[in-house]
Short mmCIF file of C-alpha atoms in Angstrom, two decimals:
data_model
loop_
_atom_site.label_atom_id
_atom_site.label_comp_id
_atom_site.label_asym_id
_atom_site.label_seq_id
_atom_site.Cartn_x
_atom_site.Cartn_y
_atom_site.Cartn_z
CA UNK A 389 76.46 -43.00 -3.47
CA UNK A 390 72.88 -44.10 -3.46
CA UNK A 391 72.26 -47.79 -3.27
CA UNK A 392 69.41 -48.83 -5.54
CA UNK A 393 67.29 -51.74 -4.34
CA UNK A 394 64.68 -53.36 -6.56
CA UNK A 395 62.35 -54.72 -3.89
CA UNK A 396 60.45 -56.94 -6.31
CA UNK A 397 63.68 -58.58 -7.46
CA UNK A 398 64.86 -59.07 -3.88
CA UNK A 399 61.49 -60.60 -2.99
CA UNK A 400 61.62 -62.98 -5.95
CA UNK A 401 65.06 -64.05 -4.79
CA UNK A 402 63.87 -64.56 -1.24
CA UNK A 403 60.64 -66.51 -1.67
CA UNK A 404 59.05 -68.57 -4.41
CA UNK A 405 58.96 -66.59 -7.64
CA UNK A 406 55.19 -67.08 -7.68
CA UNK A 407 54.53 -64.47 -5.02
CA UNK A 408 54.70 -60.71 -5.28
CA UNK A 409 53.53 -59.83 -1.76
CA UNK A 410 55.69 -58.77 1.13
CA UNK A 411 53.95 -60.69 3.87
CA UNK A 412 55.03 -62.56 7.00
CA UNK A 413 57.94 -61.94 9.35
CA UNK A 414 60.15 -64.75 8.00
CA UNK A 415 59.90 -63.27 4.50
CA UNK A 416 60.56 -59.78 5.86
CA UNK A 417 63.61 -61.03 7.71
CA UNK A 418 65.14 -62.66 4.61
CA UNK A 419 64.42 -59.61 2.46
CA UNK A 420 65.90 -57.23 5.06
CA UNK A 421 69.06 -59.31 5.39
CA UNK A 422 69.56 -59.18 1.64
CA UNK A 423 69.05 -55.44 1.62
CA UNK A 424 71.48 -55.04 4.52
CA UNK A 425 74.07 -57.01 2.59
CA UNK A 426 73.51 -54.83 -0.45
CA UNK A 427 73.83 -51.64 1.59
CA UNK A 428 77.00 -52.98 3.18
CA UNK A 429 78.38 -53.47 -0.33
CA UNK A 430 78.32 -57.22 -0.27
CA UNK A 431 76.11 -57.53 -3.30
CA UNK A 432 73.66 -59.74 -1.45
CA UNK A 433 70.67 -58.68 -3.47
CA UNK A 434 70.26 -59.43 -7.14
CA UNK A 435 68.15 -56.33 -7.48
CA UNK A 436 70.75 -54.09 -5.88
CA UNK A 437 73.07 -51.70 -7.58
CA UNK A 438 74.93 -48.52 -6.88
CA UNK A 439 74.20 -45.24 -8.56
CA UNK A 440 77.27 -43.01 -8.58
CA UNK A 441 76.87 -39.75 -6.76
CA UNK A 442 78.65 -36.93 -5.11
CA UNK A 443 79.58 -38.78 -1.98
CA UNK A 444 82.01 -41.25 -3.51
CA UNK A 445 82.23 -44.89 -2.52
CA UNK A 446 80.60 -46.03 0.64
CA UNK A 447 78.34 -43.12 1.43
CA UNK A 448 77.07 -39.71 0.61
CA UNK A 449 79.37 -37.43 2.50
CA UNK A 450 78.68 -33.73 2.47
CA UNK A 451 81.15 -31.38 0.81
CA UNK A 452 82.28 -30.35 4.26
CA UNK A 453 83.27 -33.97 4.84
CA UNK A 454 81.12 -34.19 7.94
CA UNK A 455 80.53 -37.92 8.23
CA UNK A 456 78.83 -40.23 5.78
CA UNK A 457 75.24 -40.91 5.10
CA UNK A 458 74.01 -44.16 3.64
CA UNK A 459 71.10 -43.64 1.30
CA UNK A 460 69.13 -46.57 -0.04
CA UNK A 461 66.56 -45.95 -2.75
CA UNK A 462 64.11 -48.83 -2.48
CA UNK A 463 61.81 -49.29 -5.44
CA UNK A 464 58.49 -50.97 -4.58
CA UNK A 465 57.27 -51.16 -8.19
CA UNK A 466 55.87 -54.64 -8.83
CA UNK A 467 55.33 -55.39 -5.14
CA UNK A 468 51.72 -56.36 -4.42
CA UNK A 469 50.77 -56.04 -0.79
CA UNK A 470 52.98 -55.36 2.23
CA UNK A 471 51.63 -56.28 5.65
CA UNK A 472 52.43 -54.64 9.00
CA UNK A 473 54.77 -57.42 10.06
CA UNK A 474 56.84 -57.09 6.91
CA UNK A 475 56.79 -53.29 7.12
CA UNK A 476 58.20 -53.57 10.62
CA UNK A 477 60.67 -56.31 9.79
CA UNK A 478 62.04 -54.53 6.73
CA UNK A 479 61.57 -50.77 6.82
CA UNK A 480 61.53 -50.12 10.58
CA UNK A 481 64.41 -52.48 11.32
CA UNK A 482 66.56 -51.12 8.50
CA UNK A 483 66.14 -47.68 10.02
CA UNK A 484 66.45 -48.80 13.62
CA UNK A 485 69.40 -51.14 13.39
CA UNK A 486 71.41 -49.41 10.71
CA UNK A 487 71.35 -45.63 10.52
CA UNK A 488 70.50 -45.15 6.88
CA UNK A 489 68.20 -42.91 4.91
CA UNK A 490 65.54 -44.87 3.09
CA UNK A 491 64.03 -43.31 0.00
CA UNK A 492 61.03 -45.34 -1.06
CA UNK A 493 59.80 -45.13 -4.64
CA UNK A 494 57.03 -46.88 -6.55
CA UNK A 495 54.95 -46.74 -3.38
CA UNK A 496 51.18 -47.22 -3.60
CA UNK A 497 48.68 -45.92 -1.09
CA UNK A 498 48.29 -49.46 0.23
CA UNK A 499 52.03 -49.77 0.85
CA UNK A 500 51.96 -46.42 2.61
CA UNK A 501 49.06 -47.52 4.85
CA UNK A 502 51.15 -50.40 6.17
CA UNK A 503 54.48 -48.59 6.51
CA UNK A 504 53.39 -45.26 7.97
CA UNK A 505 51.89 -46.43 11.30
CA UNK A 506 54.80 -48.78 11.87
CA UNK A 507 57.34 -45.96 11.45
CA UNK A 508 55.26 -43.55 13.52
CA UNK A 509 55.04 -46.12 16.30
CA UNK A 510 58.82 -46.37 16.44
CA UNK A 511 59.39 -42.60 16.12
CA UNK A 512 61.16 -43.21 12.79
CA UNK A 513 60.88 -41.61 9.37
CA UNK A 514 61.66 -42.37 5.74
CA UNK A 515 61.24 -40.47 2.49
CA UNK A 516 58.99 -41.17 -0.44
CA UNK A 517 60.21 -40.17 -3.87
CA UNK A 518 57.30 -39.44 -6.18
CA UNK A 519 57.39 -40.13 -9.91
CA UNK A 520 58.29 -36.46 -10.59
CA UNK A 521 61.27 -36.70 -8.23
CA UNK A 522 59.79 -34.66 -5.40
CA UNK A 523 60.15 -35.96 -1.87
CA UNK A 524 57.48 -36.60 0.70
CA UNK A 525 58.01 -37.67 4.29
CA UNK A 526 56.62 -40.77 5.93
CA UNK A 527 56.50 -41.57 9.64
CA UNK A 528 56.92 -39.62 12.86
CA UNK A 529 56.62 -35.87 12.27
CA UNK A 530 59.66 -34.79 14.30
CA UNK A 531 61.90 -37.48 12.86
CA UNK A 532 60.69 -36.66 9.33
CA UNK A 533 61.46 -32.95 9.69
CA UNK A 534 64.89 -33.71 11.14
CA UNK A 535 65.63 -36.14 8.32
CA UNK A 536 64.77 -33.62 5.64
CA UNK A 537 66.82 -30.91 7.38
CA UNK A 538 69.82 -33.21 7.58
CA UNK A 539 69.60 -34.16 3.91
CA UNK A 540 69.47 -30.50 2.93
CA UNK A 541 72.36 -29.61 5.26
CA UNK A 542 74.43 -32.36 3.67
CA UNK A 543 73.36 -31.19 0.23
CA UNK A 544 71.90 -34.57 -0.58
CA UNK A 545 68.55 -32.88 -1.14
CA UNK A 546 67.56 -29.37 -2.14
CA UNK A 547 64.48 -27.22 -2.02
CA UNK A 548 62.82 -26.69 -5.39
CA UNK A 549 60.82 -23.71 -6.54
CA UNK A 550 57.36 -24.16 -5.10
CA UNK A 551 58.65 -25.43 -1.78
CA UNK A 552 59.07 -29.10 -2.65
CA UNK A 553 62.26 -31.07 -2.09
CA UNK A 554 64.19 -33.44 -4.35
CA UNK A 555 67.35 -35.49 -4.07
CA UNK A 556 70.39 -33.84 -5.60
CA UNK A 557 72.13 -37.16 -6.12
CA UNK A 558 71.42 -39.45 -9.03
CA UNK B 644 33.18 -95.92 24.43
CA UNK B 645 32.36 -93.06 22.09
CA UNK B 646 31.18 -89.67 23.34
CA UNK B 647 28.77 -87.56 21.33
CA UNK B 648 29.34 -83.91 20.47
CA UNK B 649 26.36 -82.33 18.78
CA UNK B 650 27.12 -79.78 16.07
CA UNK B 651 24.52 -76.97 16.35
CA UNK B 652 21.99 -76.85 13.51
CA UNK B 653 22.92 -73.20 12.91
CA UNK B 654 26.63 -73.31 13.52
CA UNK B 655 28.29 -69.90 13.75
CA UNK B 656 30.07 -67.69 16.28
CA UNK B 657 26.86 -67.30 18.31
CA UNK B 658 26.30 -71.03 18.76
CA UNK B 659 30.00 -71.79 19.10
CA UNK B 660 29.95 -71.64 22.91
CA UNK B 661 27.22 -74.28 22.98
CA UNK B 662 29.44 -76.45 20.77
CA UNK B 663 32.52 -75.71 22.91
CA UNK B 664 30.58 -76.71 26.04
CA UNK B 665 29.55 -80.05 24.50
CA UNK B 666 33.11 -80.61 23.29
CA UNK B 667 34.67 -79.84 26.70
CA UNK B 668 32.25 -82.17 28.45
CA UNK B 669 32.74 -85.04 26.01
CA UNK B 670 36.51 -84.65 25.79
CA UNK B 671 37.09 -84.91 29.56
CA UNK B 672 37.87 -88.61 29.74
CA UNK B 673 39.88 -89.06 26.53
CA UNK B 674 37.25 -91.29 24.92
CA UNK B 675 36.78 -91.30 21.16
CA UNK B 676 34.47 -88.49 20.05
CA UNK B 677 31.65 -88.50 17.53
CA UNK B 678 30.82 -85.08 16.09
CA UNK B 679 27.24 -85.29 14.95
CA UNK B 680 26.49 -82.81 12.18
CA UNK B 681 23.74 -84.83 10.46
CA UNK B 682 21.09 -82.26 11.36
CA UNK B 683 23.18 -79.21 10.42
CA UNK B 684 21.17 -76.63 8.49
CA UNK B 685 23.76 -73.93 8.09
CA UNK B 686 27.36 -73.26 9.09
CA UNK B 687 29.35 -70.08 8.81
CA UNK B 688 33.07 -70.14 7.90
CA UNK B 689 33.70 -69.66 11.64
CA UNK B 690 31.71 -72.82 12.40
CA UNK B 691 33.56 -74.83 9.75
CA UNK B 692 37.09 -73.88 10.80
CA UNK B 693 36.08 -74.27 14.45
CA UNK B 694 34.86 -77.80 13.78
CA UNK B 695 38.21 -78.64 12.18
CA UNK B 696 40.04 -77.25 15.21
CA UNK B 697 37.88 -79.47 17.44
CA UNK B 698 38.74 -82.45 15.25
CA UNK B 699 42.41 -81.64 15.57
CA UNK B 700 42.17 -81.35 19.34
CA UNK B 701 40.14 -84.54 19.65
CA UNK B 702 42.72 -86.74 17.98
CA UNK B 703 43.72 -89.17 20.71
CA UNK B 704 47.35 -89.55 21.65
CA UNK B 705 48.41 -87.13 18.93
CA UNK B 706 48.40 -90.01 16.48
CA UNK B 707 47.14 -89.95 12.90
CA UNK B 708 46.00 -93.58 13.06
CA UNK B 709 42.43 -94.23 11.88
CA UNK B 710 41.29 -95.58 15.25
CA UNK B 711 42.52 -92.44 16.98
CA UNK B 712 40.61 -90.06 14.74
CA UNK B 713 37.27 -88.74 15.95
CA UNK B 714 34.14 -89.63 14.00
CA UNK B 715 32.05 -87.14 12.06
CA UNK B 716 28.58 -87.67 10.65
CA UNK B 717 28.14 -85.46 7.62
CA UNK B 718 25.05 -83.28 7.15
CA UNK B 719 22.17 -85.09 5.46
CA UNK B 720 20.66 -82.02 3.82
CA UNK B 721 22.02 -82.05 0.24
CA UNK B 722 22.29 -78.25 0.05
CA UNK B 723 24.22 -78.09 3.30
CA UNK B 724 26.42 -80.93 2.18
CA UNK B 725 27.05 -79.19 -1.13
CA UNK B 726 28.02 -75.94 0.59
CA UNK B 727 30.37 -77.63 3.05
CA UNK B 728 32.00 -79.34 0.08
CA UNK B 729 32.30 -76.14 -1.97
CA UNK B 730 33.72 -74.40 1.08
CA UNK B 731 36.53 -76.96 1.13
CA UNK B 732 35.56 -78.37 4.52
CA UNK B 733 35.61 -82.07 3.65
CA UNK B 734 38.97 -81.84 1.91
CA UNK B 735 40.51 -80.85 5.25
CA UNK B 736 38.18 -82.93 7.41
CA UNK B 737 39.19 -86.15 5.63
CA UNK B 738 42.56 -86.04 7.38
CA UNK B 739 41.12 -85.35 10.81
CA UNK B 740 37.92 -87.34 11.04
CA UNK B 741 36.56 -90.72 10.14
CA UNK B 742 33.64 -89.38 8.12
CA UNK B 743 30.29 -91.15 7.98
CA UNK B 744 27.70 -90.23 5.40
CA UNK B 745 27.74 -89.51 1.72
CA UNK B 746 30.15 -86.74 0.81
CA UNK B 747 30.02 -85.37 -2.73
CA UNK B 748 33.20 -84.94 -4.73
CA UNK B 749 34.85 -81.59 -4.25
CA UNK B 750 33.98 -78.98 -6.86
CA UNK B 751 35.94 -75.85 -7.52
CA UNK B 752 34.28 -72.81 -5.95
CA UNK B 753 34.97 -70.53 -8.90
CA UNK B 754 31.73 -68.56 -9.13
CA UNK B 755 30.45 -68.61 -5.62
CA UNK B 756 30.61 -66.43 -2.53
CA UNK B 757 33.40 -68.59 -1.19
CA UNK B 758 36.27 -66.17 -1.66
CA UNK B 759 38.73 -68.51 -0.03
CA UNK B 760 37.76 -72.10 0.73
CA UNK B 761 38.85 -73.62 4.02
CA UNK B 762 42.63 -73.54 3.67
CA UNK B 763 45.27 -74.94 6.00
CA UNK B 764 47.82 -72.54 7.46
CA UNK B 765 50.94 -74.15 8.85
CA UNK B 766 53.82 -71.99 7.69
CA UNK B 767 54.71 -68.60 6.24
CA UNK B 768 54.52 -70.08 2.74
CA UNK B 769 50.83 -70.84 3.31
CA UNK B 770 50.19 -67.20 4.24
CA UNK B 771 51.80 -66.11 0.95
CA UNK B 772 49.50 -68.47 -0.95
CA UNK B 773 46.40 -67.24 0.92
CA UNK B 774 47.21 -63.56 0.34
CA UNK B 775 47.97 -64.14 -3.32
CA UNK B 776 44.74 -66.05 -3.87
CA UNK B 777 42.52 -63.60 -2.01
CA UNK B 778 43.76 -60.63 -3.99
CA UNK B 779 42.82 -62.34 -7.24
CA UNK B 780 39.38 -63.37 -5.99
CA UNK B 781 38.30 -60.62 -3.62
CA UNK B 782 39.03 -57.29 -5.32
CA UNK B 783 35.92 -57.30 -7.49
CA UNK B 784 33.61 -58.31 -4.67
CA UNK B 785 35.08 -55.86 -2.16
CA UNK B 786 34.77 -52.97 -4.57
CA UNK B 787 31.55 -53.70 -6.45
CA UNK B 788 29.46 -55.50 -3.86
CA UNK B 789 30.69 -54.06 -0.58
CA UNK B 790 31.34 -50.57 -1.90
CA UNK B 791 34.86 -50.53 -0.50
CA UNK B 792 37.37 -48.27 -2.18
CA UNK B 793 39.40 -50.49 -4.57
CA UNK B 794 42.46 -49.41 -2.59
CA UNK B 795 40.97 -51.17 0.45
CA UNK B 796 41.66 -54.55 -1.13
CA UNK B 797 45.29 -54.32 -0.09
CA UNK B 798 44.25 -53.51 3.47
CA UNK B 799 41.97 -56.53 3.42
CA UNK B 800 44.87 -58.73 2.31
CA UNK B 801 47.01 -57.23 5.09
CA UNK B 802 44.36 -57.99 7.71
CA UNK B 803 44.02 -61.53 6.40
CA UNK B 804 47.78 -62.01 6.40
CA UNK B 805 48.13 -60.85 10.00
CA UNK B 806 45.24 -63.02 11.17
CA UNK B 807 46.86 -66.08 9.56
CA UNK B 808 50.29 -65.25 10.94
CA UNK B 809 48.84 -65.46 14.38
CA UNK B 810 48.60 -69.22 13.82
CA UNK B 811 52.10 -69.55 12.41
CA UNK B 812 53.75 -67.51 15.14
CA UNK B 813 51.75 -68.36 18.24
CA UNK B 814 49.65 -71.49 17.94
CA UNK B 815 52.43 -74.06 17.93
CA UNK B 816 50.34 -76.06 15.48
CA UNK B 817 48.56 -75.59 12.17
CA UNK B 818 45.14 -74.04 11.69
CA UNK B 819 42.66 -73.04 9.01
CA UNK B 820 41.33 -69.92 7.37
CA UNK B 821 38.22 -69.34 5.26
CA UNK B 822 36.79 -66.20 3.65
CA UNK B 823 33.27 -65.79 2.42
CA UNK B 824 30.95 -63.04 1.24
CA UNK B 825 27.26 -63.32 1.98
CA UNK B 826 24.09 -61.39 2.51
CA UNK B 827 23.63 -61.02 6.24
CA UNK B 828 19.88 -60.76 6.51
CA UNK B 829 19.62 -61.43 10.22
CA UNK B 830 21.79 -58.60 11.40
CA UNK B 831 22.38 -55.97 8.80
CA UNK B 832 20.27 -56.73 5.78
CA UNK B 833 23.34 -56.11 3.69
CA UNK B 834 26.34 -57.95 2.36
CA UNK B 835 29.38 -58.73 4.46
CA UNK B 836 32.74 -60.35 3.97
CA UNK B 837 33.78 -62.67 6.76
CA UNK B 838 37.25 -63.96 7.59
CA UNK B 839 37.37 -66.91 9.97
CA UNK B 840 40.60 -68.32 11.37
CA UNK B 841 40.90 -71.15 13.87
CA UNK B 842 43.51 -73.35 15.43
CA UNK B 843 43.67 -75.81 18.30
CA UNK B 844 47.09 -74.63 19.48
CA UNK B 845 48.30 -73.23 22.77
CA UNK B 846 46.05 -70.16 22.84
CA UNK B 847 46.79 -66.56 23.81
CA UNK B 848 47.17 -67.12 27.56
CA UNK B 849 49.83 -69.77 27.17
CA UNK B 850 51.60 -67.82 24.42
CA UNK B 851 51.80 -64.60 26.44
CA UNK B 852 52.25 -66.09 29.90
CA UNK B 853 56.07 -65.92 30.12
CA UNK B 854 56.16 -62.18 29.38
CA UNK B 855 52.80 -60.87 30.66
CA UNK B 856 51.47 -62.91 33.59
CA UNK B 857 53.48 -61.07 36.24
CA UNK B 858 52.25 -57.71 35.02
CA UNK B 859 48.62 -58.80 35.44
CA UNK B 860 49.10 -60.72 38.72
CA UNK B 861 45.85 -62.28 39.97
CA UNK B 862 43.95 -60.96 36.97
CA UNK B 863 45.99 -63.15 34.62
CA UNK B 864 43.91 -65.55 32.57
CA UNK B 865 42.42 -65.99 29.10
CA UNK B 866 40.52 -62.68 29.23
CA UNK B 867 43.56 -60.70 30.38
CA UNK B 868 45.70 -62.32 27.68
CA UNK B 869 43.20 -61.39 24.96
CA UNK B 870 42.95 -57.85 26.31
CA UNK B 871 46.74 -57.56 26.33
CA UNK B 872 47.01 -58.77 22.74
CA UNK B 873 44.11 -56.96 21.10
CA UNK B 874 43.75 -53.79 23.14
CA UNK B 875 47.30 -53.18 24.35
CA UNK B 876 49.06 -54.70 21.34
CA UNK B 877 51.51 -56.76 23.38
CA UNK B 878 53.31 -59.77 21.99
CA UNK B 879 55.19 -62.69 23.49
CA UNK B 880 58.30 -61.42 21.74
CA UNK B 881 60.37 -58.72 23.41
CA UNK B 882 61.15 -57.12 20.06
CA UNK B 883 59.54 -53.64 20.25
CA UNK B 884 58.13 -53.96 16.74
CA UNK B 885 55.95 -56.94 17.64
CA UNK B 886 52.23 -56.67 18.18
CA UNK B 887 51.78 -54.70 14.94
CA UNK B 888 49.49 -57.28 13.39
CA UNK B 889 46.40 -57.06 15.57
CA UNK B 890 46.87 -53.29 15.90
CA UNK B 891 46.90 -53.04 12.11
CA UNK B 892 43.76 -55.16 11.80
CA UNK B 893 42.02 -52.88 14.31
CA UNK B 894 42.96 -49.75 12.33
CA UNK B 895 41.64 -51.31 9.15
CA UNK B 896 38.37 -52.32 10.80
CA UNK B 897 37.82 -48.91 12.39
CA UNK B 898 38.15 -47.37 8.94
CA UNK B 899 35.65 -49.74 7.33
CA UNK B 900 33.30 -50.11 10.30
CA UNK B 901 34.21 -53.76 10.72
CA UNK B 902 34.24 -56.12 13.65
CA UNK B 903 36.84 -58.47 15.13
CA UNK B 904 36.21 -61.07 17.80
CA UNK B 905 38.81 -63.45 19.21
CA UNK B 906 37.97 -66.47 21.34
CA UNK B 907 40.71 -68.27 23.20
CA UNK B 908 40.42 -70.71 26.09
CA UNK B 909 37.52 -69.55 28.24
CA UNK B 910 37.28 -65.95 27.04
CA UNK B 911 36.22 -63.93 24.04
CA UNK B 912 37.08 -60.34 23.21
CA UNK B 913 35.54 -58.15 20.51
CA UNK B 914 35.92 -54.72 19.03
CA UNK B 915 32.26 -53.98 18.54
CA UNK B 916 31.05 -51.54 15.86
CA UNK B 917 27.83 -49.58 16.32
CA UNK B 918 25.79 -51.93 14.16
CA UNK B 919 26.48 -54.90 16.43
CA UNK B 920 25.25 -55.77 19.92
CA UNK B 921 28.06 -58.08 20.94
CA UNK B 922 29.76 -57.56 24.31
CA UNK B 923 33.41 -56.40 24.35
CA UNK B 924 34.65 -59.11 26.72
CA UNK B 925 33.24 -62.42 27.94
CA UNK B 926 34.95 -64.66 30.45
CA UNK B 927 34.07 -68.00 32.00
CA UNK B 928 33.06 -69.59 28.70
CA UNK B 929 33.37 -73.33 28.12
CA UNK B 930 37.06 -74.05 27.44
CA UNK B 931 38.14 -74.61 23.86
CA UNK B 932 41.72 -75.09 22.70
CA UNK B 933 43.71 -72.59 20.62
CA UNK B 934 42.29 -69.38 19.21
CA UNK B 935 39.40 -68.57 16.89
CA UNK B 936 39.29 -65.24 15.09
CA UNK B 937 36.28 -63.69 13.37
CA UNK B 938 36.54 -60.58 11.20
CA UNK B 939 33.47 -59.04 9.56
CA UNK B 940 33.56 -56.20 7.05
CA UNK B 941 30.12 -54.87 6.08
CA UNK B 942 28.93 -53.33 2.86
CA UNK B 943 29.64 -49.62 3.10
CA UNK B 944 26.89 -47.08 3.65
CA UNK B 945 24.50 -46.87 6.53
CA UNK B 946 25.07 -49.74 8.96
CA UNK B 947 22.24 -49.07 11.36
CA UNK B 948 21.12 -52.41 12.82
#
């Protein structure tokens, strides 16, 4: 199962509906806690929902049954700016404190500029899902390569003709 | 008895130490202060937010009572007065000072180079408001007048956000931010955008002391604290993700050939681009409370001085 998170909706729930920017640590903390609740299946985020997939409830287990992998697809569409503090508080801490795979979509170059150095600094990695469904890696090189390998091994992602990768789950 | 603090006629980061020296001298014996700006000819956003920080620090006994507020004589030059008003200075100053002199009514700075008037920053909510406002106002100027890639607007907002958060997270009190675009004839003969942030809080040394002073030993002081924060990216928090803010600002400024200078206590540190002649670190300056941050982003192209 892939947990879908609408970041803009979570943000609107967390701060005044007037703002569309992910800035400041307190905001990042509230947003992360809501995402954590959603990932844990508590329905903490209004913008969260599950998309049925091969892994069944609770995680995306490989066909060989080797453990479970939590995948959260976080959609940044509608989010204005994200600052370094929020990138650390949300993306880095979600990866650091809770072993999950984060697939970020709707990402602009500005979002990427804030998130990438934060992840690299922590030796962490996430995936970016482009509009055409292909995956790109973000963060520390070694961690990014390992992440992609693991997703392929678990058949959560597959190599496409042309050498690109895409998620196999909905 | 009232002690006089003269506001420099050209009040910016270069004359700030002169102002800080006068302030430190006058503030020694807890007398009421009079900030004399009647002869002011020009003030940068850095000067304006710095003057507010001085007003905050000069409030006697921490009380908001009228008799405990310092005095301020407003500039007499109508153009200067008009700019200080458009820049939002008097709106904030009214709470801090007993103002003497004729102050015009505040006018909205819709079509001016004031990208963000002097704005108080006390909490995370204020940072949201600042970032939201600057993105609406600054994108056109950053792209068309400074030649920055339109994508750089988001980086600018990030830098501004992190500079403001420094107040919320470390100062222990409120502060102010102002953003302005202007033609910098003296230095570059080109346009620049300037972010100025100031507070009269605890300052970097006090904020970092519990976690960093032992590491520096005898070297510990305002200069070492600034070096630790800006160059080494350390934070008072033990969380390994902290210290991202100033590091992020540095990355942004390296990319756009910008400058950052931070003054706190008796020291000042700067990341100096090629077009500037500032020194990287100054110590032994006149003491001034809190922290004052200056960020300058020049028009892109050749920046030979």
